Amino acid sequence: MSDPDYLTRDARGRHWFTETLHGDFRTSYELKQVLFDSATPHQRLIVADSVRFGRLVALDGVTQLTMADESAYHEMLAHVPILAHGRVEDVLIIGGGDGGMAEEVLKHNGIRRLVMVEIDAGVIDFARQHLAELHRNCFDDPRLELVIADGKDYAASAGEKFDLVIVDSTDPIGPGEVLFTREFYADCKRLLKPGGILVTQNGVPFFQAAELRNTVFNFARLFADAGCFLTVVPTYVGGFMALGWGTDDEALRAVSLGDLEQRFQAAGLDTRHYTPELHKGAFALPRFIEEIVETARREAAQRQGG
Ligand code: SAM
């Protein structure tokens, strides 16, 4: 059932997975073996062991994660908002079927409840079997409530409130497209407690500038503080990865290094990527990304008649 474009063999018999996210630019991973290659109800799921990046998960030809650097993504999208906020108890994850994000969130003892809304049960079933090194059986944590549903529908109909909403989604293609809309973001805002934070997977601005601009434009019409912070994940080729940031508490992005170090110590986190210093630096944007954010904020202000 494999798509010939994704999985190929070269003249020397070596096996390759080629990612097809960017039309004019592709990355290929040499593979040791393909563990799984099948269509789930929503997507084609490929899982393989690669020579350089370890276990690799791809959906519809787009690399979702590799074990070599997943911490650079999961730790930043989880620990930056949780330690910036300081009193997070209730969390909603939209997407995140591999379990990597939930595992990071549940490291915090202060978390009382984590609701995870994943559209594709096939991804979770698969993760349970083949990604234990990533999720460390967090699916069995009594604080975790798993909901198989479209995140868009869940956000539109849910009534409970959260301190933090994390959108750990695929890119704005296929089932993930609805998670980059104004309506969805507005519903996420409605689910936040006062001072709550919405953070989103927002791609690599070098290739996906329009995606970030769209999110910041919509966040700026919903939140007092709308922007992004950054990480770098070698698997997501193209340099900085942008993580959307939306909150009405404008002080949260400026929590002091001293307070972050204290909270980090108190949380007793053992991290491979996140540090309080890196957290502080993550909100410093290179000029070309700053321009994307400023343009989006300006356009939002003009649209609001500012
Ligand atoms: N870190 C990855 C990235 O940056 O590309 C994302 C990983 S995670 C596997 C993405 C998850 O979002 C997938 O399991 C996919 O099924 C889920 N997803 C996509 N669209 C969704 C939707 N509308 N509602 C809920 N989950 C969705």
GROMACS .gro file of C-alpha atoms and ligand atoms in nm:
model
  333
    1MET     CA    1   0.000   0.000   0.000
    2SER     CA    2   0.306   0.229   0.015
    3ASP     CA    3   0.311   0.542  -0.204
    4PRO     CA    4   0.609   0.505  -0.442
    5ASP     CA    5   0.692   0.872  -0.400
    6TYR     CA    6   0.744   0.839  -0.026
    7LEU     CA    7   0.933   0.512  -0.010
    8THR     CA    8   1.201   0.432  -0.266
    9ARG     CA    9   1.512   0.220  -0.316
   10ASP     CA   10   1.822   0.358  -0.482
   11ALA     CA   11   2.055   0.180  -0.723
   12ARG     CA   12   2.260   0.052  -0.427
   13GLY     CA   13   1.947  -0.098  -0.274
   14ARG     CA   14   1.927   0.152   0.008
   15HIS     CA   15   1.575   0.230   0.135
   16TRP     CA   16   1.465   0.595   0.153
   17PHE     CA   17   1.165   0.792   0.289
   18THR     CA   18   1.117   1.124   0.112
   19GLU     CA   19   0.909   1.397   0.273
   20THR     CA   20   0.690   1.593   0.033
   21LEU     CA   21   0.565   1.885   0.249
   22HIS     CA   22   0.731   2.158   0.046
   23GLY     CA   23   0.656   2.142  -0.329
   24ASP     CA   24   1.001   2.252  -0.448
   25PHE     CA   25   1.213   2.113  -0.166
   26ARG     CA   26   1.234   1.757  -0.033
   27THR     CA   27   1.423   1.580   0.244
   28SER     CA   28   1.506   1.211   0.230
   29TYR     CA   29   1.593   0.981   0.519
   30GLU     CA   30   1.785   0.655   0.466
   31LEU     CA   31   1.589   0.379   0.637
   32LYS     CA   32   1.690   0.063   0.821
   33GLN     CA   33   1.335  -0.075   0.805
   34VAL     CA   34   0.972   0.022   0.757
   35LEU     CA   35   0.767  -0.086   1.060
   36PHE     CA   36   0.427   0.028   0.944
   37ASP     CA   37   0.279   0.165   0.627
   38SER     CA   38  -0.096   0.180   0.605
   39ALA     CA   39  -0.396   0.406   0.561
   40THR     CA   40  -0.580   0.498   0.881
   41PRO     CA   41  -0.938   0.630   0.858
   42HIS     CA   42  -0.795   0.979   0.800
   43GLN     CA   43  -0.436   0.958   0.677
   44ARG     CA   44  -0.156   0.738   0.544
   45LEU     CA   45   0.069   0.652   0.839
   46ILE     CA   46   0.429   0.548   0.780
   47VAL     CA   47   0.663   0.454   1.065
   48ALA     CA   48   1.020   0.351   1.005
   49ASP     CA   49   1.357   0.328   1.172
   50SER     CA   50   1.595   0.569   0.997
   51VAL     CA   51   1.975   0.553   0.997
   52ARG     CA   52   2.038   0.904   1.137
   53PHE     CA   53   1.714   1.024   1.306
   54GLY     CA   54   1.600   0.701   1.475
   55ARG     CA   55   1.229   0.615   1.469
   56LEU     CA   56   1.037   0.837   1.229
   57VAL     CA   57   0.660   0.895   1.204
   58ALA     CA   58   0.504   1.044   0.889
   59LEU     CA   59   0.144   1.126   0.797
   60ASP     CA   60   0.052   1.170   0.429
   61GLY     CA   61   0.421   1.200   0.338
   62VAL     CA   62   0.494   1.469   0.601
   63THR     CA   63   0.736   1.389   0.882
   64GLN     CA   64   0.558   1.438   1.216
   65LEU     CA   65   0.847   1.352   1.443
   66THR     CA   66   1.173   1.165   1.480
   67MET     CA   67   1.305   1.031   1.808
   68ALA     CA   68   1.638   1.209   1.750
   69ASP     CA   69   1.499   1.558   1.817
   70GLU     CA   70   1.135   1.533   1.929
   71SER     CA   71   1.233   1.693   2.263
   72ALA     CA   72   1.323   2.020   2.086
   73TYR     CA   73   0.957   2.048   1.988
   74HIS     CA   74   0.759   1.879   2.265
   75GLU     CA   75   0.954   2.030   2.557
   76MET     CA   76   0.928   2.387   2.425
   77LEU     CA   77   0.557   2.371   2.334
   78ALA     CA   78   0.475   2.223   2.677
   79HIS     CA   79   0.716   2.375   2.931
   80VAL     CA   80   0.734   2.736   2.800
   81PRO     CA   81   0.360   2.809   2.854
   82ILE     CA   82   0.333   2.595   3.172
   83LEU     CA   83   0.634   2.757   3.344
   84ALA     CA   84   0.546   3.105   3.215
   85HIS     CA   85   0.195   3.072   3.360
   86GLY     CA   86   0.312   2.916   3.687
   87ARG     CA   87  -0.024   2.771   3.804
   88VAL     CA   88  -0.147   2.548   3.519
   89GLU     CA   89  -0.389   2.276   3.636
   90ASP     CA   90  -0.620   2.202   3.341
   91VAL     CA   91  -0.479   2.149   2.991
   92LEU     CA   92  -0.635   2.074   2.652
   93ILE     CA   93  -0.424   1.921   2.373
   94ILE     CA   94  -0.570   1.924   2.022
   95GLY     CA   95  -0.396   1.658   1.812
   96GLY     CA   96  -0.084   1.506   1.966
   97GLY     CA   97  -0.179   1.145   1.881
   98ASP     CA   98   0.181   1.022   1.918
   99GLY     CA   99   0.166   1.098   2.291
  100GLY     CA  100   0.487   1.302   2.300
  101MET     CA  101   0.315   1.625   2.406
  102ALA     CA  102   0.097   1.460   2.672
  103GLU     CA  103   0.406   1.294   2.821
  104GLU     CA  104   0.577   1.632   2.868
  105VAL     CA  105   0.266   1.800   3.013
  106LEU     CA  106   0.205   1.519   3.262
  107LYS     CA  107   0.560   1.559   3.399
  108HIS     CA  108   0.418   1.859   3.591
  109ASN     CA  109   0.273   1.745   3.925
  110GLY     CA  110   0.043   2.049   3.934
  111ILE     CA  111  -0.154   1.918   3.635
  112ARG     CA  112  -0.496   1.806   3.760
  113ARG     CA  113  -0.657   1.719   3.424
  114LEU     CA  114  -0.538   1.678   3.066
  115VAL     CA  115  -0.793   1.636   2.786
  116MET     CA  116  -0.643   1.521   2.454
  117VAL     CA  117  -0.861   1.544   2.142
  118GLU     CA  118  -0.719   1.344   1.850
  119ILE     CA  119  -0.910   1.288   1.526
  120ASP     CA  120  -0.737   0.964   1.428
  121ALA     CA  121  -0.762   0.664   1.664
  122GLY     CA  122  -0.522   0.484   1.428
  123VAL     CA  123  -0.237   0.716   1.528
  124ILE     CA  124  -0.296   0.651   1.898
  125ASP     CA  125  -0.329   0.275   1.854
  126PHE     CA  126  -0.010   0.278   1.662
  127ALA     CA  127   0.171   0.499   1.911
  128ARG     CA  128   0.074   0.272   2.199
  129GLN     CA  129   0.244  -0.021   2.021
  130HIS     CA  130   0.549   0.137   1.861
  131LEU     CA  131   0.631   0.467   2.035
  132ALA     CA  132   0.664   0.371   2.405
  133GLU     CA  133   1.006   0.540   2.413
  134LEU     CA  134   0.825   0.866   2.328
  135HIS     CA  135   0.504   0.857   2.531
  136ARG     CA  136   0.629   0.643   2.823
  137ASN     CA  137   0.276   0.500   2.861
  138CYS     CA  138   0.130   0.840   2.945
  139PHE     CA  139  -0.196   0.713   2.789
  140ASP     CA  140  -0.254   0.520   3.112
  141ASP     CA  141  -0.211   0.825   3.338
  142PRO     CA  142  -0.541   0.873   3.531
  143ARG     CA  143  -0.523   1.250   3.470
  144LEU     CA  144  -0.545   1.197   3.091
  145GLU     CA  145  -0.887   1.194   2.922
  146LEU     CA  146  -0.863   1.083   2.558
  147VAL     CA  147  -1.130   1.203   2.313
  148ILE     CA  148  -1.137   1.076   1.953
  149ALA     CA  149  -1.292   1.365   1.764
  150ASP     CA  150  -1.220   1.650   1.528
  151GLY     CA  151  -1.059   1.921   1.740
  152LYS     CA  152  -1.264   2.182   1.558
  153ASP     CA  153  -1.592   2.024   1.667
  154TYR     CA  154  -1.469   1.964   2.021
  155ALA     CA  155  -1.357   2.327   2.064
  156ALA     CA  156  -1.690   2.452   1.923
  157SER     CA  157  -1.903   2.247   2.162
  158ALA     CA  158  -1.697   2.203   2.482
  159GLY     CA  159  -1.806   2.385   2.797
  160GLU     CA  160  -1.521   2.337   3.044
  161LYS     CA  161  -1.234   2.584   3.090
  162PHE     CA  162  -0.859   2.530   3.066
  163ASP     CA  163  -0.547   2.719   3.177
  164LEU     CA  164  -0.365   2.610   2.862
  165VAL     CA  165  -0.466   2.494   2.513
  166ILE     CA  166  -0.188   2.329   2.307
  167VAL     CA  167  -0.254   2.269   1.935
  168ASP     CA  168  -0.009   1.992   1.840
  169SER     CA  169  -0.149   1.942   1.493
  170THR     CA  170  -0.037   1.844   1.146
  171ASP     CA  171   0.016   2.125   0.895
  172PRO     CA  172  -0.281   2.317   0.744
  173ILE     CA  173  -0.347   2.040   0.486
  174GLY     CA  174  -0.597   1.754   0.511
  175PRO     CA  175  -0.762   1.705   0.854
  176GLY     CA  176  -0.534   1.973   1.011
  177GLU     CA  177  -0.653   2.257   0.788
  178VAL     CA  178  -0.952   2.345   1.011
  179LEU     CA  179  -0.717   2.398   1.306
  180PHE     CA  180  -0.570   2.713   1.146
  181THR     CA  181  -0.899   2.901   1.114
  182ARG     CA  182  -1.031   3.211   1.296
  183GLU     CA  183  -1.337   3.020   1.416
  184PHE     CA  184  -1.125   2.746   1.574
  185TYR     CA  185  -0.894   2.997   1.744
  186ALA     CA  186  -1.193   3.193   1.874
  187ASP     CA  187  -1.339   2.871   2.019
  188CYS     CA  188  -1.004   2.792   2.182
  189LYS     CA  189  -1.002   3.141   2.337
  190ARG     CA  190  -1.355   3.079   2.470
  191LEU     CA  191  -1.225   2.763   2.646
  192LEU     CA  192  -0.950   2.953   2.829
  193LYS     CA  193  -0.972   3.065   3.192
  194PRO     CA  194  -0.875   3.432   3.252
  195GLY     CA  195  -0.501   3.465   3.195
  196GLY     CA  196  -0.494   3.133   3.005
  197ILE     CA  197  -0.261   3.066   2.710
  198LEU     CA  198  -0.315   2.925   2.358
  199VAL     CA  199  -0.003   2.784   2.189
  200THR     CA  200   0.015   2.629   1.842
  201GLN     CA  201   0.243   2.433   1.612
  202ASN     CA  202   0.310   2.690   1.338
  203GLY     CA  203   0.563   2.549   1.100
  204VAL     CA  204   0.897   2.681   0.981
  205PRO     CA  205   0.868   3.050   0.878
  206PHE     CA  206   1.148   3.018   0.618
  207PHE     CA  207   0.912   2.793   0.418
  208GLN     CA  208   0.574   2.861   0.582
  209ALA     CA  209   0.561   3.240   0.644
  210ALA     CA  210   0.196   3.265   0.537
  211GLU     CA  211   0.095   3.006   0.799
  212LEU     CA  212   0.250   3.210   1.081
  213ARG     CA  213   0.110   3.537   0.947
  214ASN     CA  214  -0.240   3.386   0.935
  215THR     CA  215  -0.221   3.263   1.293
  216VAL     CA  216  -0.077   3.586   1.437
  217PHE     CA  217  -0.333   3.791   1.240
  218ASN     CA  218  -0.616   3.592   1.400
  219PHE     CA  219  -0.454   3.584   1.746
  220ALA     CA  220  -0.410   3.964   1.735
  221ARG     CA  221  -0.787   4.002   1.691
  222LEU     CA  222  -0.852   3.774   1.991
  223PHE     CA  223  -0.574   3.834   2.246
  224ALA     CA  224  -0.394   4.128   2.410
  225ASP     CA  225  -0.062   3.950   2.346
  226ALA     CA  226  -0.036   3.778   2.006
  227GLY     CA  227   0.291   3.653   1.860
  228CYS     CA  228   0.518   3.352   1.859
  229PHE     CA  229   0.821   3.199   2.025
  230LEU     CA  230   1.081   2.981   1.859
  231THR     CA  231   1.254   2.650   1.868
  232VAL     CA  232   1.481   2.469   1.624
  233VAL     CA  233   1.407   2.108   1.531
  234PRO     CA  234   1.648   1.954   1.274
  235THR     CA  235   1.368   1.724   1.149
  236TYR     CA  236   1.156   2.029   1.056
  237VAL     CA  237   1.406   2.153   0.799
  238GLY     CA  238   1.448   2.525   0.734
  239GLY     CA  239   1.578   2.677   1.056
  240PHE     CA  240   1.357   2.828   1.326
  241MET     CA  241   1.020   2.668   1.399
  242ALA     CA  242   0.748   2.909   1.512
  243LEU     CA  243   0.514   2.827   1.800
  244GLY     CA  244   0.207   3.053   1.814
  245TRP     CA  245   0.147   3.245   2.143
  246GLY     CA  246  -0.187   3.400   2.239
  247THR     CA  247  -0.290   3.528   2.583
  248ASP     CA  248  -0.453   3.829   2.747
  249ASP     CA  249  -0.190   3.828   3.023
  250GLU     CA  250   0.084   4.037   2.865
  251ALA     CA  251   0.316   3.979   3.163
  252LEU     CA  252   0.355   3.607   3.098
  253ARG     CA  253   0.606   3.643   2.814
  254ALA     CA  254   0.826   3.853   3.043
  255VAL     CA  255   0.848   3.631   3.351
  256SER     CA  256   1.195   3.684   3.504
  257LEU     CA  257   1.475   3.431   3.457
  258GLY     CA  258   1.491   3.396   3.835
  259ASP     CA  259   1.123   3.300   3.858
  260LEU     CA  260   1.158   3.058   3.565
  261GLU     CA  261   1.461   2.891   3.728
  262GLN     CA  262   1.271   2.858   4.054
  263ARG     CA  263   0.967   2.705   3.882
  264PHE     CA  264   1.191   2.475   3.674
  265GLN     CA  265   1.369   2.351   3.988
  266ALA     CA  266   1.039   2.307   4.173
  267ALA     CA  267   0.895   2.107   3.882
  268GLY     CA  268   1.198   1.874   3.895
  269LEU     CA  269   1.197   1.836   3.516
  270ASP     CA  270   1.469   1.630   3.348
  271THR     CA  271   1.493   1.788   3.002
  272ARG     CA  272   1.700   1.725   2.685
  273HIS     CA  273   1.626   2.065   2.529
  274TYR     CA  274   1.436   2.310   2.750
  275THR     CA  275   1.626   2.543   2.987
  276PRO     CA  276   1.502   2.863   3.158
  277GLU     CA  277   1.763   3.065   2.963
  278LEU     CA  278   1.642   2.913   2.633
  279HIS     CA  279   1.285   2.995   2.737
  280LYS     CA  280   1.376   3.363   2.779
  281GLY     CA  281   1.559   3.365   2.445
  282ALA     CA  282   1.277   3.191   2.260
  283PHE     CA  283   1.073   3.513   2.243
  284ALA     CA  284   1.360   3.703   2.075
  285LEU     CA  285   1.281   3.689   1.702
  286PRO     CA  286   1.516   3.730   1.405
  287ARG     CA  287   1.419   4.033   1.195
  288PHE     CA  288   1.247   3.840   0.911
  289ILE     CA  289   1.016   3.664   1.159
  290GLU     CA  290   0.959   3.986   1.357
  291GLU     CA  291   0.841   4.146   1.031
  292ILE     CA  292   0.591   3.863   0.972
  293VAL     CA  293   0.453   3.912   1.325
  294GLU     CA  294   0.445   4.293   1.304
  295THR     CA  295   0.274   4.288   0.962
  296ALA     CA  296   0.009   4.046   1.090
  297ARG     CA  297  -0.056   4.258   1.402
  298ARG     CA  298  -0.081   4.574   1.190
  299GLU     CA  299  -0.325   4.412   0.948
  300ALA     CA  300  -0.535   4.290   1.243
  301ALA     CA  301  -0.541   4.640   1.392
  302GLN     CA  302  -0.649   4.786   1.056
  303ARG     CA  303  -0.922   4.520   1.030
  304GLN     CA  304  -1.039   4.608   1.382
  305GLY     CA  305  -1.057   4.970   1.260
  306GLY     CA  306  -0.755   5.068   1.484
  307SAM     N1  307   0.458   1.764   1.586
  307SAM     C1  308   0.393   1.733   1.466
  307SAM     C2  309   0.413   1.846   1.369
  307SAM     O1  310   0.463   1.949   1.411
  307SAM     O2  311   0.385   1.829   1.251
  307SAM     C3  312   0.249   1.700   1.493
  307SAM     C4  313   0.239   1.569   1.549
  307SAM     S1  314   0.086   1.502   1.588
  307SAM     C5  315   0.115   1.344   1.524
  307SAM     C6  316  -0.036   1.567   1.483
  307SAM     C7  317  -0.171   1.504   1.509
  307SAM     O3  318  -0.277   1.595   1.474
  307SAM     C8  319  -0.196   1.376   1.425
  307SAM     O4  320  -0.208   1.265   1.510
  307SAM     C9  321  -0.328   1.405   1.352
  307SAM     O5  322  -0.411   1.293   1.341
  307SAM    C10  323  -0.388   1.514   1.443
  307SAM     N2  324  -0.492   1.595   1.379
  307SAM    C11  325  -0.490   1.646   1.254
  307SAM     N3  326  -0.604   1.714   1.231
  307SAM    C12  327  -0.678   1.706   1.344
  307SAM    C13  328  -0.806   1.757   1.382
  307SAM     N4  329  -0.880   1.829   1.297
  307SAM     N5  330  -0.850   1.733   1.508
  307SAM    C14  331  -0.775   1.660   1.596
  307SAM     N6  332  -0.653   1.606   1.564
  307SAM    C15  333  -0.606   1.631   1.440
   0.00000   0.00000   0.00000
